[in-house]
């Protein structure tokens, strides 16, 4: 958990915010992230990537549980995985053009 703070974004805090945005309850300690409540499914959400490629890639799969997911600045994945969204399409994800 500690190593996630000093990346392109504070990934610990971003993950906490994202999970809470969909109804999860998150508790952080020095070495753990405990999710205490199941996130709400079937709703529409818009997420910020904080200009962090890994945040964009971890938010993408939420589309499996949420009715609709909008990811702001999705092209940020080009830093480490330029074909990420195309590979998601190959797996059956339906999405607008990026």
JSON list of N, CA, C and O in Angstrom, two decimals, residues 15-25 37-41 43-47 62 66 69:
[
{"chain": "A", "resi": 15, "resn": "UNK", "atom": "N", "xyz": [-7.84, 4.95, -5.47]},
{"chain": "A", "resi": 15, "resn": "UNK", "atom": "CA", "xyz": [-8.60, 3.71, -5.36]},
{"chain": "A", "resi": 15, "resn": "UNK", "atom": "C", "xyz": [-9.66, 3.81, -4.27]},
{"chain": "A", "resi": 15, "resn": "UNK", "atom": "O", "xyz": [-10.80, 3.37, -4.43]},
{"chain": "A", "resi": 16, "resn": "UNK", "atom": "N", "xyz": [-9.31, 4.43, -3.15]},
{"chain": "A", "resi": 16, "resn": "UNK", "atom": "CA", "xyz": [-10.27, 4.63, -2.06]},
{"chain": "A", "resi": 16, "resn": "UNK", "atom": "C", "xyz": [-11.46, 5.47, -2.57]},
{"chain": "A", "resi": 16, "resn": "UNK", "atom": "O", "xyz": [-12.61, 5.10, -2.39]},
{"chain": "A", "resi": 17, "resn": "UNK", "atom": "N", "xyz": [-11.17, 6.58, -3.23]},
{"chain": "A", "resi": 17, "resn": "UNK", "atom": "CA", "xyz": [-12.23, 7.45, -3.76]},
{"chain": "A", "resi": 17, "resn": "UNK", "atom": "C", "xyz": [-13.09, 6.71, -4.77]},
{"chain": "A", "resi": 17, "resn": "UNK", "atom": "O", "xyz": [-14.31, 6.85, -4.78]},
{"chain": "A", "resi": 18, "resn": "UNK", "atom": "N", "xyz": [-12.46, 5.94, -5.64]},
{"chain": "A", "resi": 18, "resn": "UNK", "atom": "CA", "xyz": [-13.19, 5.23, -6.69]},
{"chain": "A", "resi": 18, "resn": "UNK", "atom": "C", "xyz": [-14.11, 4.17, -6.09]},
{"chain": "A", "resi": 18, "resn": "UNK", "atom": "O", "xyz": [-15.28, 4.06, -6.48]},
{"chain": "A", "resi": 19, "resn": "UNK", "atom": "N", "xyz": [-13.61, 3.42, -5.14]},
{"chain": "A", "resi": 19, "resn": "UNK", "atom": "CA", "xyz": [-14.43, 2.39, -4.50]},
{"chain": "A", "resi": 19, "resn": "UNK", "atom": "C", "xyz": [-15.58, 3.02, -3.73]},
{"chain": "A", "resi": 19, "resn": "UNK", "atom": "O", "xyz": [-16.71, 2.55, -3.77]},
{"chain": "A", "resi": 20, "resn": "UNK", "atom": "N", "xyz": [-15.31, 4.13, -3.06]},
{"chain": "A", "resi": 20, "resn": "UNK", "atom": "CA", "xyz": [-16.37, 4.81, -2.32]},
{"chain": "A", "resi": 20, "resn": "UNK", "atom": "C", "xyz": [-17.40, 5.42, -3.27]},
{"chain": "A", "resi": 20, "resn": "UNK", "atom": "O", "xyz": [-18.59, 5.47, -2.96]},
{"chain": "A", "resi": 21, "resn": "UNK", "atom": "N", "xyz": [-16.96, 5.84, -4.44]},
{"chain": "A", "resi": 21, "resn": "UNK", "atom": "CA", "xyz": [-17.86, 6.42, -5.44]},
{"chain": "A", "resi": 21, "resn": "UNK", "atom": "C", "xyz": [-18.94, 5.43, -5.88]},
{"chain": "A", "resi": 21, "resn": "UNK", "atom": "O", "xyz": [-20.05, 5.81, -6.20]},
{"chain": "A", "resi": 22, "resn": "UNK", "atom": "N", "xyz": [-18.61, 4.15, -5.87]},
{"chain": "A", "resi": 22, "resn": "UNK", "atom": "CA", "xyz": [-19.59, 3.13, -6.26]},
{"chain": "A", "resi": 22, "resn": "UNK", "atom": "C", "xyz": [-20.21, 2.44, -5.04]},
{"chain": "A", "resi": 22, "resn": "UNK", "atom": "O", "xyz": [-20.80, 1.37, -5.15]},
{"chain": "A", "resi": 23, "resn": "UNK", "atom": "N", "xyz": [-20.06, 3.06, -3.87]},
{"chain": "A", "resi": 23, "resn": "UNK", "atom": "CA", "xyz": [-20.75, 2.57, -2.69]},
{"chain": "A", "resi": 23, "resn": "UNK", "atom": "C", "xyz": [-19.95, 1.67, -1.77]},
{"chain": "A", "resi": 23, "resn": "UNK", "atom": "O", "xyz": [-20.49, 1.17, -0.78]},
{"chain": "A", "resi": 24, "resn": "UNK", "atom": "N", "xyz": [-18.69, 1.45, -2.05]},
{"chain": "A", "resi": 24, "resn": "UNK", "atom": "CA", "xyz": [-17.87, 0.64, -1.17]},
{"chain": "A", "resi": 24, "resn": "UNK", "atom": "C", "xyz": [-17.45, 1.42, 0.07]},
{"chain": "A", "resi": 24, "resn": "UNK", "atom": "O", "xyz": [-17.47, 2.65, 0.08]},
{"chain": "A", "resi": 25, "resn": "UNK", "atom": "N", "xyz": [-17.08, 0.73, 1.11]},
{"chain": "A", "resi": 25, "resn": "UNK", "atom": "CA", "xyz": [-16.59, 1.33, 2.35]},
{"chain": "A", "resi": 25, "resn": "UNK", "atom": "C", "xyz": [-15.14, 0.89, 2.50]},
{"chain": "A", "resi": 25, "resn": "UNK", "atom": "O", "xyz": [-14.87, -0.31, 2.58]},
{"chain": "A", "resi": 37, "resn": "UNK", "atom": "N", "xyz": [-17.76, -3.09, 2.32]},
{"chain": "A", "resi": 37, "resn": "UNK", "atom": "CA", "xyz": [-19.10, -3.19, 1.76]},
{"chain": "A", "resi": 37, "resn": "UNK", "atom": "C", "xyz": [-19.00, -3.42, 0.27]},
{"chain": "A", "resi": 37, "resn": "UNK", "atom": "O", "xyz": [-18.15, -2.85, -0.39]},
{"chain": "A", "resi": 38, "resn": "UNK", "atom": "N", "xyz": [-19.87, -4.24, -0.26]},
{"chain": "A", "resi": 38, "resn": "UNK", "atom": "CA", "xyz": [-19.86, -4.50, -1.69]},
{"chain": "A", "resi": 38, "resn": "UNK", "atom": "C", "xyz": [-20.29, -3.24, -2.44]},
{"chain": "A", "resi": 38, "resn": "UNK", "atom": "O", "xyz": [-21.25, -2.60, -2.06]},
{"chain": "A", "resi": 39, "resn": "UNK", "atom": "N", "xyz": [-19.59, -2.91, -3.51]},
{"chain": "A", "resi": 39, "resn": "UNK", "atom": "CA", "xyz": [-19.99, -1.76, -4.32]},
{"chain": "A", "resi": 39, "resn": "UNK", "atom": "C", "xyz": [-21.37, -1.95, -4.95]},
{"chain": "A", "resi": 39, "resn": "UNK", "atom": "O", "xyz": [-21.84, -3.06, -5.14]},
{"chain": "A", "resi": 40, "resn": "UNK", "atom": "N", "xyz": [-22.01, -0.84, -5.24]},
{"chain": "A", "resi": 40, "resn": "UNK", "atom": "CA", "xyz": [-23.31, -0.85, -5.91]},
{"chain": "A", "resi": 40, "resn": "UNK", "atom": "C", "xyz": [-23.10, -1.23, -7.36]},
{"chain": "A", "resi": 40, "resn": "UNK", "atom": "O", "xyz": [-22.17, -0.77, -8.01]},
{"chain": "A", "resi": 41, "resn": "UNK", "atom": "N", "xyz": [-23.95, -2.10, -7.87]},
{"chain": "A", "resi": 41, "resn": "UNK", "atom": "CA", "xyz": [-23.83, -2.48, -9.28]},
{"chain": "A", "resi": 41, "resn": "UNK", "atom": "C", "xyz": [-25.04, -1.97, -10.05]},
{"chain": "A", "resi": 41, "resn": "UNK", "atom": "O", "xyz": [-26.05, -1.58, -9.48]},
{"chain": "A", "resi": 43, "resn": "UNK", "atom": "N", "xyz": [-25.39, 0.73, -11.97]},
{"chain": "A", "resi": 43, "resn": "UNK", "atom": "CA", "xyz": [-25.58, 2.15, -12.13]},
{"chain": "A", "resi": 43, "resn": "UNK", "atom": "C", "xyz": [-24.54, 2.73, -13.07]},
{"chain": "A", "resi": 43, "resn": "UNK", "atom": "O", "xyz": [-23.60, 2.06, -13.46]},
{"chain": "A", "resi": 44, "resn": "UNK", "atom": "N", "xyz": [-24.72, 3.98, -13.42]},
{"chain": "A", "resi": 44, "resn": "UNK", "atom": "CA", "xyz": [-23.78, 4.67, -14.33]},
{"chain": "A", "resi": 44, "resn": "UNK", "atom": "C", "xyz": [-22.84, 5.54, -13.51]},
{"chain": "A", "resi": 44, "resn": "UNK", "atom": "O", "xyz": [-23.27, 6.20, -12.57]},
{"chain": "A", "resi": 45, "resn": "UNK", "atom": "N", "xyz": [-21.58, 5.55, -13.89]},
{"chain": "A", "resi": 45, "resn": "UNK", "atom": "CA", "xyz": [-20.59, 6.34, -13.17]},
{"chain": "A", "resi": 45, "resn": "UNK", "atom": "C", "xyz": [-19.57, 6.92, -14.13]},
{"chain": "A", "resi": 45, "resn": "UNK", "atom": "O", "xyz": [-19.25, 6.33, -15.17]},
{"chain": "A", "resi": 46, "resn": "UNK", "atom": "N", "xyz": [-19.03, 8.07, -13.75]},
{"chain": "A", "resi": 46, "resn": "UNK", "atom": "CA", "xyz": [-17.96, 8.72, -14.49]},
{"chain": "A", "resi": 46, "resn": "UNK", "atom": "C", "xyz": [-16.75, 8.80, -13.56]},
{"chain": "A", "resi": 46, "resn": "UNK", "atom": "O", "xyz": [-16.88, 9.20, -12.41]},
{"chain": "A", "resi": 47, "resn": "UNK", "atom": "N", "xyz": [-15.59, 8.41, -14.07]},
{"chain": "A", "resi": 47, "resn": "UNK", "atom": "CA", "xyz": [-14.39, 8.33, -13.24]},
{"chain": "A", "resi": 47, "resn": "UNK", "atom": "C", "xyz": [-13.26, 9.16, -13.81]},
{"chain": "A", "resi": 47, "resn": "UNK", "atom": "O", "xyz": [-13.04, 9.20, -15.01]},
{"chain": "A", "resi": 62, "resn": "UNK", "atom": "N", "xyz": [-14.64, -2.22, -14.16]},
{"chain": "A", "resi": 62, "resn": "UNK", "atom": "CA", "xyz": [-15.88, -1.91, -13.44]},
{"chain": "A", "resi": 62, "resn": "UNK", "atom": "C", "xyz": [-17.08, -1.99, -14.38]},
{"chain": "A", "resi": 62, "resn": "UNK", "atom": "O", "xyz": [-18.21, -2.18, -13.94]},
{"chain": "A", "resi": 66, "resn": "UNK", "atom": "N", "xyz": [-21.08, -2.40, -13.55]},
{"chain": "A", "resi": 66, "resn": "UNK", "atom": "CA", "xyz": [-21.86, -1.18, -13.62]},
{"chain": "A", "resi": 66, "resn": "UNK", "atom": "C", "xyz": [-22.56, -1.08, -14.96]},
{"chain": "A", "resi": 66, "resn": "UNK", "atom": "O", "xyz": [-22.07, -1.59, -15.96]},
{"chain": "A", "resi": 69, "resn": "UNK", "atom": "N", "xyz": [-19.86, 2.97, -17.69]},
{"chain": "A", "resi": 69, "resn": "UNK", "atom": "CA", "xyz": [-18.68, 3.57, -17.09]},
{"chain": "A", "resi": 69, "resn": "UNK", "atom": "C", "xyz": [-18.11, 4.58, -18.08]},
{"chain": "A", "resi": 69, "resn": "UNK", "atom": "O", "xyz": [-17.87, 4.25, -19.23]}
]
